[in-house]
mmCIF file of C-alpha atoms in Angstrom:
data_model
loop_
_atom_site.group_PDB
_atom_site.id
_atom_site.type_symbol
_atom_site.label_atom_id
_atom_site.label_comp_id
_atom_site.label_asym_id
_atom_site.label_seq_id
_atom_site.Cartn_x
_atom_site.Cartn_y
_atom_site.Cartn_z
ATOM 1 C CA MET B 1 81.439 82.137 93.565
ATOM 2 C CA VAL B 2 83.447 79.690 91.495
ATOM 3 C CA SER B 3 84.941 76.490 92.856
ATOM 4 C CA LYS B 4 88.104 75.153 91.255
ATOM 5 C CA GLU B 5 89.604 71.789 92.098
ATOM 6 C CA TYR B 6 93.281 70.871 91.927
ATOM 7 C CA PRO B 7 93.166 67.065 92.053
ATOM 8 C CA ARG B 8 96.932 66.511 91.918
ATOM 9 C CA ILE B 9 97.309 68.055 95.367
ATOM 10 C CA GLY B 10 93.807 67.481 96.742
ATOM 11 C CA GLU B 11 92.978 71.185 97.081
ATOM 12 C CA THR B 12 89.844 73.163 96.233
ATOM 13 C CA MET B 13 89.889 76.957 96.004
ATOM 14 C CA LEU B 14 86.704 79.038 96.036
ATOM 15 C CA HIS B 15 86.905 82.371 94.233
ATOM 16 C CA ALA B 16 84.569 85.345 94.066
ATOM 17 C CA ARG B 17 84.863 88.852 92.664
ATOM 18 C CA LEU B 18 82.695 91.441 94.386
ATOM 19 C CA GLU B 19 80.928 94.285 92.638
ATOM 20 C CA ASN B 20 83.591 96.685 93.945
ATOM 21 C CA GLY B 21 86.374 94.706 92.252
ATOM 22 C CA LEU B 22 87.735 92.885 95.310
ATOM 23 C CA HIS B 23 88.828 89.295 94.680
ATOM 24 C CA ILE B 24 88.245 86.799 97.482
ATOM 25 C CA TYR B 25 89.836 83.335 97.675
ATOM 26 C CA VAL B 26 88.743 80.796 100.291
ATOM 27 C CA ASP B 27 90.326 77.406 101.012
ATOM 28 C CA GLN B 28 87.764 75.672 103.259
ATOM 29 C CA LYS B 29 89.275 73.161 105.685
ATOM 30 C CA PRO B 30 86.493 72.135 108.077
ATOM 31 C CA GLU B 31 88.618 69.449 109.712
ATOM 32 C CA PHE B 32 90.723 72.135 111.445
ATOM 33 C CA GLN B 33 89.785 74.381 114.377
ATOM 34 C CA LYS B 34 91.797 77.453 113.425
ATOM 35 C CA SER B 35 91.283 79.880 110.552
ATOM 36 C CA TYR B 36 93.538 82.444 108.911
ATOM 37 C CA ALA B 37 92.630 85.645 107.029
ATOM 38 C CA PHE B 38 94.999 87.774 104.938
ATOM 39 C CA PHE B 39 93.967 91.149 103.507
ATOM 40 C CA ALA B 40 96.578 92.589 101.165
ATOM 41 C CA ALA B 41 97.167 95.627 99.005
ATOM 42 C CA ASN B 42 99.141 95.498 95.784
ATOM 43 C CA TYR B 43 101.398 98.187 97.212
ATOM 44 C CA GLY B 44 104.907 97.937 98.637
ATOM 45 C CA GLY B 45 108.110 99.786 99.334
ATOM 46 C CA MET B 46 109.008 100.140 95.656
ATOM 47 C CA ASP B 47 105.733 101.905 94.735
ATOM 48 C CA MET B 48 106.960 105.439 95.273
ATOM 49 C CA LYS B 49 105.984 107.060 91.963
ATOM 50 C CA PHE B 50 102.414 106.720 90.687
ATOM 51 C CA ARG B 51 99.565 108.605 89.056
ATOM 52 C CA LEU B 52 96.610 109.654 91.236
ATOM 53 C CA ASP B 53 93.629 111.548 89.780
ATOM 54 C CA GLY B 54 95.640 112.275 86.641
ATOM 55 C CA VAL B 55 98.573 113.765 88.555
ATOM 56 C CA TRP B 56 101.928 112.025 89.046
ATOM 57 C CA GLN B 57 102.924 111.617 92.701
ATOM 58 C CA ASP B 58 106.543 111.168 93.770
ATOM 59 C CA THR B 59 106.400 110.071 97.386
ATOM 60 C CA PRO B 60 109.238 109.642 99.910
ATOM 61 C CA ALA B 61 110.826 106.252 100.484
ATOM 62 C CA GLY B 62 109.158 104.343 103.307
ATOM 63 C CA VAL B 63 105.536 105.479 102.914
ATOM 64 C CA ALA B 64 104.099 101.963 102.406
ATOM 65 C CA HIS B 65 105.822 100.726 105.574
ATOM 66 C CA PHE B 66 104.820 103.864 107.505
ATOM 67 C CA LEU B 67 101.221 103.436 106.379
ATOM 68 C CA GLU B 68 101.205 99.823 107.564
ATOM 69 C CA HIS B 69 102.248 100.984 111.041
ATOM 70 C CA LYS B 70 99.557 103.663 111.187
ATOM 71 C CA MET B 71 96.653 101.622 109.815
ATOM 72 C CA PHE B 72 96.098 99.887 113.164
ATOM 73 C CA ASP B 73 95.159 103.226 114.733
ATOM 74 C CA THR B 74 91.421 103.869 114.727
ATOM 75 C CA GLU B 75 89.369 106.789 115.961
ATOM 76 C CA ASP B 76 88.184 104.610 118.846
ATOM 77 C CA GLY B 77 91.491 102.998 119.793
ATOM 78 C CA ASN B 78 93.754 100.357 118.299
ATOM 79 C CA ALA B 79 92.723 97.445 116.077
ATOM 80 C CA LEU B 80 95.568 95.235 117.317
ATOM 81 C CA GLN B 81 94.143 95.407 120.827
ATOM 82 C CA ASP B 82 90.619 94.751 119.568
ATOM 83 C CA LEU B 83 91.717 91.644 117.682
ATOM 84 C CA ALA B 84 93.791 90.353 120.581
ATOM 85 C CA ALA B 85 90.838 90.852 122.933
ATOM 86 C CA ASN B 86 88.839 88.572 120.627
ATOM 87 C CA GLY B 87 91.423 85.804 120.894
ATOM 88 C CA ALA B 88 93.094 86.501 117.537
ATOM 89 C CA SER B 89 96.818 86.663 116.783
ATOM 90 C CA PRO B 90 97.154 89.648 114.410
ATOM 91 C CA ASN B 91 100.092 91.236 112.606
ATOM 92 C CA ALA B 92 101.131 92.880 109.352
ATOM 93 C CA PHE B 93 104.129 93.262 107.059
ATOM 94 C CA THR B 94 105.329 95.369 104.159
ATOM 95 C CA SER B 95 107.480 93.896 101.409
ATOM 96 C CA SER B 96 108.869 95.565 98.324
ATOM 97 C CA ALA B 97 105.685 94.831 96.357
ATOM 98 C CA MET B 98 102.891 94.100 98.842
ATOM 99 C CA THR B 99 101.434 95.145 102.205
ATOM 100 C CA GLY B 100 99.464 92.538 104.118
ATOM 101 C CA TYR B 101 97.367 92.474 107.303
ATOM 102 C CA TYR B 102 96.360 89.185 108.864
ATOM 103 C CA PHE B 103 95.141 87.279 111.885
ATOM 104 C CA GLU B 104 94.762 83.693 113.022
ATOM 105 C CA SER B 105 92.039 82.583 115.407
ATOM 106 C CA THR B 106 90.098 79.582 116.655
ATOM 107 C CA GLU B 107 87.036 81.594 117.741
ATOM 108 C CA LYS B 108 85.071 84.717 116.786
ATOM 109 C CA PHE B 109 86.483 84.524 113.268
ATOM 110 C CA TYR B 110 83.807 86.640 111.586
ATOM 111 C CA GLU B 111 83.950 89.316 114.291
ATOM 112 C CA ASN B 112 87.703 89.476 113.776
ATOM 113 C CA LEU B 113 87.272 89.559 110.013
ATOM 114 C CA LYS B 114 85.006 92.595 110.353
ATOM 115 C CA ILE B 115 87.639 94.350 112.450
ATOM 116 C CA LEU B 116 90.364 93.511 109.916
ATOM 117 C CA LEU B 117 88.404 94.749 106.920
ATOM 118 C CA SER B 118 87.227 97.865 108.755
ATOM 119 C CA PHE B 119 90.526 99.245 110.007
ATOM 120 C CA VAL B 120 92.385 98.527 106.768
ATOM 121 C CA SER B 121 89.746 100.247 104.633
ATOM 122 C CA ILE B 122 89.066 103.246 106.903
ATOM 123 C CA PRO B 123 92.192 105.381 107.511
ATOM 124 C CA TRP B 124 92.529 107.642 110.518
ATOM 125 C CA PHE B 125 95.642 109.798 110.928
ATOM 126 C CA THR B 126 96.425 112.949 112.866
ATOM 127 C CA ARG B 127 99.431 115.217 112.691
ATOM 128 C CA GLU B 128 100.358 114.310 116.266
ATOM 129 C CA SER B 129 100.178 110.571 115.683
ATOM 130 C CA VAL B 130 102.228 110.826 112.484
ATOM 131 C CA ASP B 131 104.902 112.907 114.237
ATOM 132 C CA LYS B 132 105.063 110.316 117.028
ATOM 133 C CA GLU B 133 105.357 107.462 114.522
ATOM 134 C CA GLN B 134 108.266 109.203 112.779
ATOM 135 C CA GLY B 135 110.223 108.869 116.007
ATOM 136 C CA ILE B 136 109.297 105.209 116.435
ATOM 137 C CA ILE B 137 110.156 104.244 112.850
ATOM 138 C CA GLY B 138 113.297 106.392 113.008
ATOM 139 C CA GLN B 139 114.523 104.211 115.887
ATOM 140 C CA GLU B 140 113.658 101.101 113.873
ATOM 141 C CA ILE B 141 115.678 102.439 110.938
ATOM 142 C CA ARG B 142 118.676 103.121 113.226
ATOM 143 C CA MET B 143 118.576 99.494 114.350
ATOM 144 C CA VAL B 144 118.437 98.324 110.737
ATOM 145 C CA GLU B 145 121.375 100.563 109.831
ATOM 146 C CA ASP B 146 123.403 98.744 112.512
ATOM 147 C CA ASP B 147 122.413 95.327 111.124
ATOM 148 C CA PRO B 148 125.181 94.030 108.811
ATOM 149 C CA ASP B 149 122.867 91.496 107.137
ATOM 150 C CA ASN B 150 120.474 94.262 106.119
ATOM 151 C CA GLN B 151 123.240 96.594 105.005
ATOM 152 C CA VAL B 152 124.978 93.988 102.854
ATOM 153 C CA PHE B 153 121.669 93.062 101.196
ATOM 154 C CA TYR B 154 120.921 96.617 100.109
ATOM 155 C CA ALA B 155 124.546 97.055 99.051
ATOM 156 C CA LEU B 156 123.955 94.117 96.704
ATOM 157 C CA MET B 157 120.728 95.691 95.396
ATOM 158 C CA GLU B 158 122.673 98.873 94.577
ATOM 159 C CA CYS B 159 125.261 96.788 92.728
ATOM 160 C CA LEU B 160 122.743 94.763 90.722
ATOM 161 C CA PHE B 161 120.255 97.447 89.668
ATOM 162 C CA ASP B 162 120.868 100.776 87.992
ATOM 163 C CA HIS B 163 117.745 102.578 89.169
ATOM 164 C CA HIS B 164 114.917 100.152 90.022
ATOM 165 C CA PRO B 165 113.350 101.094 93.410
ATOM 166 C CA ILE B 166 114.125 97.619 94.771
ATOM 167 C CA ARG B 167 117.427 99.357 95.639
ATOM 168 C CA VAL B 168 115.663 101.491 98.261
ATOM 169 C CA PRO B 169 115.100 100.142 101.816
ATOM 170 C CA ILE B 170 111.439 99.332 102.440
ATOM 171 C CA ALA B 171 111.387 101.394 105.648
ATOM 172 C CA GLY B 172 113.061 104.336 103.917
ATOM 173 C CA THR B 173 115.650 106.500 105.666
ATOM 174 C CA ARG B 174 115.417 108.861 108.605
ATOM 175 C CA GLU B 175 115.573 111.708 106.096
ATOM 176 C CA SER B 176 112.873 110.332 103.782
ATOM 177 C CA ILE B 177 110.326 109.588 106.524
ATOM 178 C CA SER B 178 110.731 113.122 107.901
ATOM 179 C CA HIS B 179 108.818 114.297 104.801
ATOM 180 C CA ILE B 180 105.825 111.997 105.404
ATOM 181 C CA THR B 181 102.691 113.787 106.554
ATOM 182 C CA ALA B 182 99.111 112.760 107.272
ATOM 183 C CA ASP B 183 98.220 114.097 103.813
ATOM 184 C CA THR B 184 100.861 111.808 102.264
ATOM 185 C CA LEU B 185 99.350 108.802 104.010
ATOM 186 C CA TYR B 186 95.794 109.695 103.027
ATOM 187 C CA ALA B 187 96.855 110.143 99.382
ATOM 188 C CA CYS B 188 98.617 106.768 99.250
ATOM 189 C CA HIS B 189 95.723 105.044 101.005
ATOM 190 C CA LYS B 190 93.318 106.563 98.476
ATOM 191 C CA ALA B 191 95.494 105.359 95.595
ATOM 192 C CA PHE B 192 96.317 101.820 96.711
ATOM 193 C CA TYR B 193 93.896 100.683 99.449
ATOM 194 C CA THR B 194 90.979 100.311 97.077
ATOM 195 C CA PRO B 195 89.015 97.059 96.585
ATOM 196 C CA SER B 196 90.168 96.624 92.994
ATOM 197 C CA ASN B 197 93.813 96.847 94.133
ATOM 198 C CA MET B 198 93.415 94.443 97.052
ATOM 199 C CA VAL B 199 92.737 90.782 97.684
ATOM 200 C CA LEU B 200 91.290 88.812 100.608
ATOM 201 C CA THR B 201 92.498 85.247 101.107
ATOM 202 C CA VAL B 202 91.159 82.924 103.805
ATOM 203 C CA ALA B 203 91.997 79.366 104.831
ATOM 204 C CA GLY B 204 90.575 77.170 107.561
ATOM 205 C CA ASN B 205 87.310 76.197 109.205
ATOM 206 C CA VAL B 206 85.180 78.873 107.554
ATOM 207 C CA ASP B 207 82.038 79.281 105.473
ATOM 208 C CA ALA B 208 83.021 80.880 102.159
ATOM 209 C CA LYS B 209 79.590 82.452 101.648
ATOM 210 C CA ARG B 210 79.752 84.125 105.038
ATOM 211 C CA VAL B 211 83.245 85.436 104.297
ATOM 212 C CA ILE B 212 81.940 86.996 101.086
ATOM 213 C CA GLU B 213 78.885 88.448 102.824
ATOM 214 C CA THR B 214 81.090 89.983 105.520
ATOM 215 C CA ALA B 215 83.372 91.615 102.937
ATOM 216 C CA ARG B 216 80.378 92.925 100.996
ATOM 217 C CA GLU B 217 78.915 94.392 104.202
ATOM 218 C CA ILE B 218 82.083 96.116 105.457
ATOM 219 C CA LEU B 219 84.006 97.298 102.410
ATOM 220 C CA PRO B 220 83.248 100.367 100.266
ATOM 221 C CA ARG B 221 81.180 99.896 97.143
ATOM 222 C CA GLU B 222 83.516 101.927 94.946
ATOM 223 C CA SER B 223 86.259 99.927 93.275
ATOM 224 C CA GLY B 224 88.897 102.638 92.894
ATOM 225 C CA GLY B 225 90.630 103.590 89.702
ATOM 226 C CA ARG B 226 93.471 101.950 87.834
ATOM 227 C CA ILE B 227 96.878 102.833 89.252
ATOM 228 C CA GLU B 228 99.728 103.655 86.913
ATOM 229 C CA ARG B 229 103.159 103.065 88.454
ATOM 230 C CA ASP B 230 106.615 104.123 87.361
ATOM 231 C CA TYR B 231 109.664 102.003 88.217
ATOM 232 C CA GLY B 232 111.926 103.852 85.792
ATOM 233 C CA THR B 233 113.280 102.739 82.445
ATOM 234 C CA GLU B 234 113.792 99.038 81.784
ATOM 235 C CA GLU B 235 116.870 97.621 83.492
ATOM 236 C CA ARG B 236 119.737 96.482 81.290
ATOM 237 C CA GLY B 237 120.827 92.852 81.421
ATOM 238 C CA LYS B 238 124.080 93.283 83.350
ATOM 239 C CA ALA B 239 124.775 94.347 86.929
ATOM 240 C CA ALA B 240 125.151 98.064 87.603
ATOM 241 C CA ALA B 241 128.459 97.512 89.447
ATOM 242 C CA PRO B 242 130.661 94.460 90.128
ATOM 243 C CA GLY B 243 130.820 94.927 93.871
ATOM 244 C CA LYS B 244 130.802 97.024 97.012
ATOM 245 C CA GLN B 245 132.516 96.761 100.385
ATOM 246 C CA LEU B 246 131.454 98.124 103.773
ATOM 247 C CA ARG B 247 133.105 98.169 107.191
ATOM 248 C CA MET B 248 131.107 97.287 110.285
ATOM 249 C CA ALA B 249 131.603 95.704 113.697
ATOM 250 C CA VAL B 250 131.600 92.049 112.584
ATOM 251 C CA SER B 251 134.014 89.266 113.480
ATOM 252 C CA THR B 252 133.799 87.458 110.121
ATOM 253 C CA PRO B 253 133.093 88.937 106.686
ATOM 254 C CA ILE B 254 129.427 88.775 105.686
ATOM 255 C CA PHE B 255 128.614 88.638 101.994
ATOM 256 C CA GLN B 256 125.755 88.674 99.520
ATOM 257 C CA LEU B 257 126.431 87.374 96.030
ATOM 258 C CA GLY B 258 123.790 88.110 93.422
ATOM 259 C CA CYS B 259 122.897 87.559 89.803
ATOM 260 C CA LYS B 260 120.627 89.923 87.896
ATOM 261 C CA ALA B 261 118.018 87.749 86.173
ATOM 262 C CA ASP B 262 115.652 88.397 83.294
ATOM 263 C CA THR B 263 112.222 89.759 84.173
ATOM 264 C CA ALA B 264 109.245 87.538 83.391
ATOM 265 C CA PRO B 265 105.917 88.999 82.240
ATOM 266 C CA ALA B 266 102.888 88.788 84.507
ATOM 267 C CA GLY B 267 100.828 85.631 84.217
ATOM 268 C CA GLU B 268 101.591 81.934 84.304
ATOM 269 C CA GLU B 269 104.985 82.485 82.674
ATOM 270 C CA ARG B 270 106.091 84.169 85.906
ATOM 271 C CA LEU B 271 105.238 81.056 87.924
ATOM 272 C CA ARG B 272 106.995 78.839 85.379
ATOM 273 C CA ARG B 273 110.083 81.079 85.505
ATOM 274 C CA GLN B 274 110.035 80.921 89.301
ATOM 275 C CA LEU B 275 109.926 77.124 89.357
ATOM 276 C CA VAL B 276 112.653 76.738 86.727
ATOM 277 C CA SER B 277 114.894 79.295 88.426
ATOM 278 C CA GLU B 278 114.435 77.649 91.818
ATOM 279 C CA LEU B 279 115.588 74.345 90.308
ATOM 280 C CA ALA B 280 118.583 76.105 88.750
ATOM 281 C CA CYS B 281 119.436 77.564 92.170
ATOM 282 C CA GLU B 282 119.297 74.122 93.715
ATOM 283 C CA ALA B 283 121.470 72.640 90.969
ATOM 284 C CA LEU B 284 124.060 75.366 91.444
ATOM 285 C CA LEU B 285 123.950 76.149 95.180
ATOM 286 C CA GLY B 286 121.717 73.608 96.918
ATOM 287 C CA THR B 287 122.836 71.531 99.872
ATOM 288 C CA SER B 288 122.897 68.433 97.654
ATOM 289 C CA SER B 289 124.974 70.116 94.936
ATOM 290 C CA PRO B 290 128.689 69.345 94.357
ATOM 291 C CA LEU B 291 129.541 73.032 94.784
ATOM 292 C CA TYR B 292 127.957 73.297 98.223
ATOM 293 C CA ALA B 293 129.837 70.236 99.451
ATOM 294 C CA ASP B 294 133.127 71.602 98.112
ATOM 295 C CA LEU B 295 132.662 75.094 99.610
ATOM 296 C CA TYR B 296 131.651 73.630 102.961
ATOM 297 C CA ARG B 297 134.568 71.185 103.006
ATOM 298 C CA LYS B 298 137.032 74.029 102.346
ATOM 299 C CA GLY B 299 135.505 76.150 105.103
ATOM 300 C CA LEU B 300 134.447 78.879 102.677
ATOM 301 C CA ILE B 301 130.819 78.737 103.848
ATOM 302 C CA ASN B 302 129.048 77.480 106.967
ATOM 303 C CA LYS B 303 125.532 76.527 107.998
ATOM 304 C CA ASN B 304 124.449 80.186 107.784
ATOM 305 C CA PHE B 305 124.717 80.050 103.993
ATOM 306 C CA GLY B 306 121.392 80.714 102.272
ATOM 307 C CA TYR B 307 120.134 81.366 98.767
ATOM 308 C CA GLY B 308 116.996 82.014 96.760
ATOM 309 C CA PHE B 309 115.388 83.430 93.637
ATOM 310 C CA LYS B 310 113.020 86.419 93.794
ATOM 311 C CA GLN B 311 110.830 88.183 91.226
ATOM 312 C CA TYR B 312 109.245 91.617 91.459
ATOM 313 C CA PRO B 313 107.570 93.850 88.883
ATOM 314 C CA GLY B 314 110.387 95.035 86.656
ATOM 315 C CA CYS B 315 113.223 93.011 88.200
ATOM 316 C CA ALA B 316 114.385 89.546 89.243
ATOM 317 C CA LEU B 317 117.465 88.198 90.985
ATOM 318 C CA LEU B 318 119.255 85.232 92.465
ATOM 319 C CA ALA B 319 120.974 85.966 95.771
ATOM 320 C CA ALA B 320 123.153 83.843 98.047
ATOM 321 C CA GLY B 321 125.059 84.796 101.134
ATOM 322 C CA GLY B 322 126.279 84.211 104.636
ATOM 323 C CA GLU B 323 129.620 84.298 106.411
ATOM 324 C CA SER B 324 132.920 83.571 104.700
ATOM 325 C CA ARG B 325 136.562 84.356 105.360
ATOM 326 C CA GLU B 326 137.078 84.557 101.579
ATOM 327 C CA PRO B 327 133.955 85.913 99.840
ATOM 328 C CA GLU B 328 135.861 86.469 96.576
ATOM 329 C CA ALA B 329 136.790 82.773 96.517
ATOM 330 C CA VAL B 330 133.097 81.882 96.917
ATOM 331 C CA ARG B 331 132.228 84.148 94.008
ATOM 332 C CA GLY B 332 134.917 82.564 91.819
ATOM 333 C CA ALA B 333 133.754 79.053 92.665
ATOM 334 C CA VAL B 334 130.088 79.872 92.009
ATOM 335 C CA LEU B 335 130.809 81.415 88.608
ATOM 336 C CA ALA B 336 133.082 78.515 87.663
ATOM 337 C CA GLU B 337 130.404 75.977 88.605
ATOM 338 C CA ALA B 338 127.751 77.941 86.708
ATOM 339 C CA ARG B 339 129.956 77.818 83.600
ATOM 340 C CA ARG B 340 130.580 74.085 84.071
ATOM 341 C CA LEU B 341 126.888 73.308 84.392
ATOM 342 C CA ALA B 342 126.083 75.532 81.418
ATOM 343 C CA GLU B 343 128.613 73.718 79.239
ATOM 344 C CA ARG B 344 128.125 70.128 80.403
ATOM 345 C CA GLY B 345 124.488 70.171 81.468
ATOM 346 C CA LEU B 346 122.849 68.266 84.294
ATOM 347 C CA GLU B 347 122.831 64.545 84.876
ATOM 348 C CA GLU B 348 119.293 63.242 84.415
ATOM 349 C CA ALA B 349 119.231 61.462 87.777
ATOM 350 C CA PHE B 350 120.401 64.620 89.583
ATOM 351 C CA PHE B 351 117.788 66.726 87.778
ATOM 352 C CA GLN B 352 114.987 64.316 88.686
ATOM 353 C CA ARG B 353 116.036 64.368 92.362
ATOM 354 C CA LEU B 354 115.970 68.163 92.371
ATOM 355 C CA LYS B 355 112.575 68.206 90.704
ATOM 356 C CA ARG B 356 111.047 65.735 93.177
ATOM 357 C CA SER B 357 112.519 67.646 96.097
ATOM 358 C CA GLY B 358 111.252 71.019 94.862
ATOM 359 C CA TYR B 359 107.805 69.671 94.177
ATOM 360 C CA GLY B 360 107.654 67.982 97.572
ATOM 361 C CA ALA B 361 108.635 71.185 99.357
ATOM 362 C CA ARG B 362 105.788 73.087 97.706
ATOM 363 C CA VAL B 363 103.287 70.367 98.564
ATOM 364 C CA ARG B 364 104.426 70.321 102.210
ATOM 365 C CA ALA B 365 104.036 74.107 102.364
ATOM 366 C CA LEU B 366 100.302 73.620 101.824
ATOM 367 C CA ASN B 367 100.110 72.439 105.438
ATOM 368 C CA SER B 368 100.520 76.091 106.452
ATOM 369 C CA PHE B 369 97.433 78.309 106.234
ATOM 370 C CA GLU B 370 99.739 81.313 106.297
ATOM 371 C CA THR B 371 101.635 80.054 103.253
ATOM 372 C CA ILE B 372 98.444 79.302 101.337
ATOM 373 C CA CYS B 373 96.985 82.747 101.960
ATOM 374 C CA ILE B 374 100.116 84.790 101.314
ATOM 375 C CA GLU B 375 101.160 82.818 98.242
ATOM 376 C CA GLN B 376 97.626 83.012 96.839
ATOM 377 C CA ALA B 377 97.615 86.794 97.285
ATOM 378 C CA GLN B 378 101.005 87.192 95.623
ATOM 379 C CA ALA B 379 99.926 84.945 92.767
ATOM 380 C CA HIS B 380 96.736 86.958 92.251
ATOM 381 C CA PHE B 381 98.696 90.206 91.947
ATOM 382 C CA ALA B 382 101.129 88.509 89.539
ATOM 383 C CA GLY B 383 98.307 87.142 87.388
ATOM 384 C CA PHE B 384 98.568 83.388 87.865
ATOM 385 C CA GLU B 385 96.985 80.534 89.858
ATOM 386 C CA TYR B 386 99.184 79.577 92.796
ATOM 387 C CA LEU B 387 97.848 76.006 92.969
ATOM 388 C CA ARG B 388 98.683 75.333 89.300
ATOM 389 C CA PHE B 389 102.291 74.529 90.199
ATOM 390 C CA PRO B 390 101.893 70.710 89.815
ATOM 391 C CA GLU B 391 100.943 71.056 86.134
ATOM 392 C CA LEU B 392 103.863 73.397 85.486
ATOM 393 C CA TYR B 393 106.317 71.141 87.298
ATOM 394 C CA ALA B 394 105.225 68.257 85.074
ATOM 395 C CA ASP B 395 106.144 70.261 81.965
ATOM 396 C CA ILE B 396 109.593 71.375 83.174
ATOM 397 C CA GLY B 397 112.380 69.482 81.464
ATOM 398 C CA ARG B 398 116.093 69.340 82.101
ATOM 399 C CA GLU B 399 116.677 71.570 79.066
ATOM 400 C CA HIS B 400 114.671 74.405 80.662
ATOM 401 C CA VAL B 401 116.855 74.404 83.765
ATOM 402 C CA GLU B 402 120.019 74.154 81.663
ATOM 403 C CA GLU B 403 118.952 77.189 79.637
ATOM 404 C CA CYS B 404 118.438 79.098 82.877
ATOM 405 C CA LEU B 405 121.891 78.051 84.051
ATOM 406 C CA ARG B 406 123.405 79.349 80.802
ATOM 407 C CA ARG B 407 121.972 82.793 81.561
ATOM 408 C CA LEU B 408 123.252 82.583 85.121
ATOM 409 C CA ALA B 409 126.726 81.754 83.819
ATOM 410 C CA GLU B 410 127.118 85.216 82.243
ATOM 411 C CA PRO B 411 129.670 86.945 84.538
ATOM 412 C CA GLU B 412 128.463 90.490 83.789
ATOM 413 C CA ARG B 413 125.192 89.686 85.561
ATOM 414 C CA TRP B 414 126.908 89.065 88.923
ATOM 415 C CA ALA B 415 127.851 91.341 91.802
ATOM 416 C CA LEU B 416 129.361 90.815 95.260
ATOM 417 C CA ALA B 417 128.694 92.915 98.363
ATOM 418 C CA VAL B 418 130.788 92.359 101.486
ATOM 419 C CA VAL B 419 130.751 93.696 105.033
ATOM 420 C CA ARG B 420 134.236 93.352 106.492
ATOM 421 C CA PRO B 421 135.420 93.720 110.084
ATOM 422 C CA GLY B 422 136.553 97.184 111.010
ATOM 423 C CA GLY B 423 133.516 99.299 111.882
ATOM 424 C CA GLN B 424 132.828 100.964 115.205
ATOM 425 C CA ALA B 425 131.478 98.691 117.899
#
C-alpha cells in the first residue's frame, strides 16, 4: 500500500494493487461517521464491440445497462435488500464509459463491503429473470423515448458524431434489448467484470488495510485478460450534420447546442484538457460571461440553461442547452461570441476570476465522498491522478484557454438539435 499526499488540498490517498490486478484507493477520514464504497467496471454503454478469447463480439445496444440491473440478483435473493437490511443506502448507474455499484453507511461497513464485492463479481442469471427484465427495461425505454430532454440530447449526438457509439442510448432500444440473453450477459461479465478491469474506491471512517484484506478475501484471484475494444474509425474534426429537428408535446422549444472537440490521449493530458476546456466553457457560456447576460436579458435563455464539457474514449464535446423560443438565435450568438473571444482574447482579470472560481468548485467538491470516489475511479480508468488538479491549474495560462476558444470558434464543429412543439400529447 502506497500513501500519497496532496498538500495543496490537504488530502491523502492510499493506493494498493492486488495480485489479481484490482486497484484500490482509500481516502481515510476518521473524523466522519459515514463511509462510502464505489466498485466500478471500465465498461459502459458504448462498449458494444470487443474481443473475448480471441473472438470479436458485437453485442446489442444496452447490454451494460441491462447487466447493471441484473447484477443485484443473487441465487439466494437480492443484494439491494441485503444491503438495506444492514443499514446501507445502495445503488448503481451505467454511463457511456463506466458501470458503478456503491453504498453509503454509518455501520456494518465491512459486512456491506463483502456483499458489494460478492454480488458484483459473481453473476447469476436465468432465462426467466432475463425475460422479465426485458419487460421492465422496455418500459423504462418507453419513458425515455417520451422525454424531450433525452431525445434532444441523442439527436445532438447523432449530429456531432459520424459513427462513435456515444450516439447510441445507454439503455439501448426496445429492439436491441430483445436480443439480450443470459449467455450475452455472462459473456460481457466475463469480459469486463474482471479485477484488472475494475477499481474499488472508498472514502470515510475506514481502515484501509481492512478494506484491502476484505477485497483480497472476496474477489477472484484471476486478473482477467486485456480487453480490446472497437469504437470505429477515428472521428473527423467537424460535426456529422449541422442540425436536426424533432416534434414532441412541449410548450417551448428545447434545444441542445454542441461542439465536437478534439480527443485527448489517456493520461494527465486528459485532465489538463478537461480543466482548460471547462474554463473555456465558462468564458464563453458561464453565468458571469457577457454572452450569458445578453442572452438572458433578451429572453433567449432562462434559468434552465446548462452547459458542460465531456470526454470519453475516442470523443469529446461541449454541449449547452435548455429552453428557448429562438434556438437558432442562441446558436448565432454563441458562435459570434466564440469568434470574438478567439480574435480578441480574454481580459486577464476575467481569466483570473474564472480560474479561481473553477479551482474553488473542485476543492468544494471534495466535501462529497461520492464525488471523491466516482472521480477517482474515472481518473484511474483515464490514466491520471484525480487529486493532481491543483498542480495542473497552477500551470494553466490565459493563452491555453484562448487556444481552446479558437478551436471552439470553428463553425463546422457545431450542431444544433431542437425539439419543437407539435408532437402528440
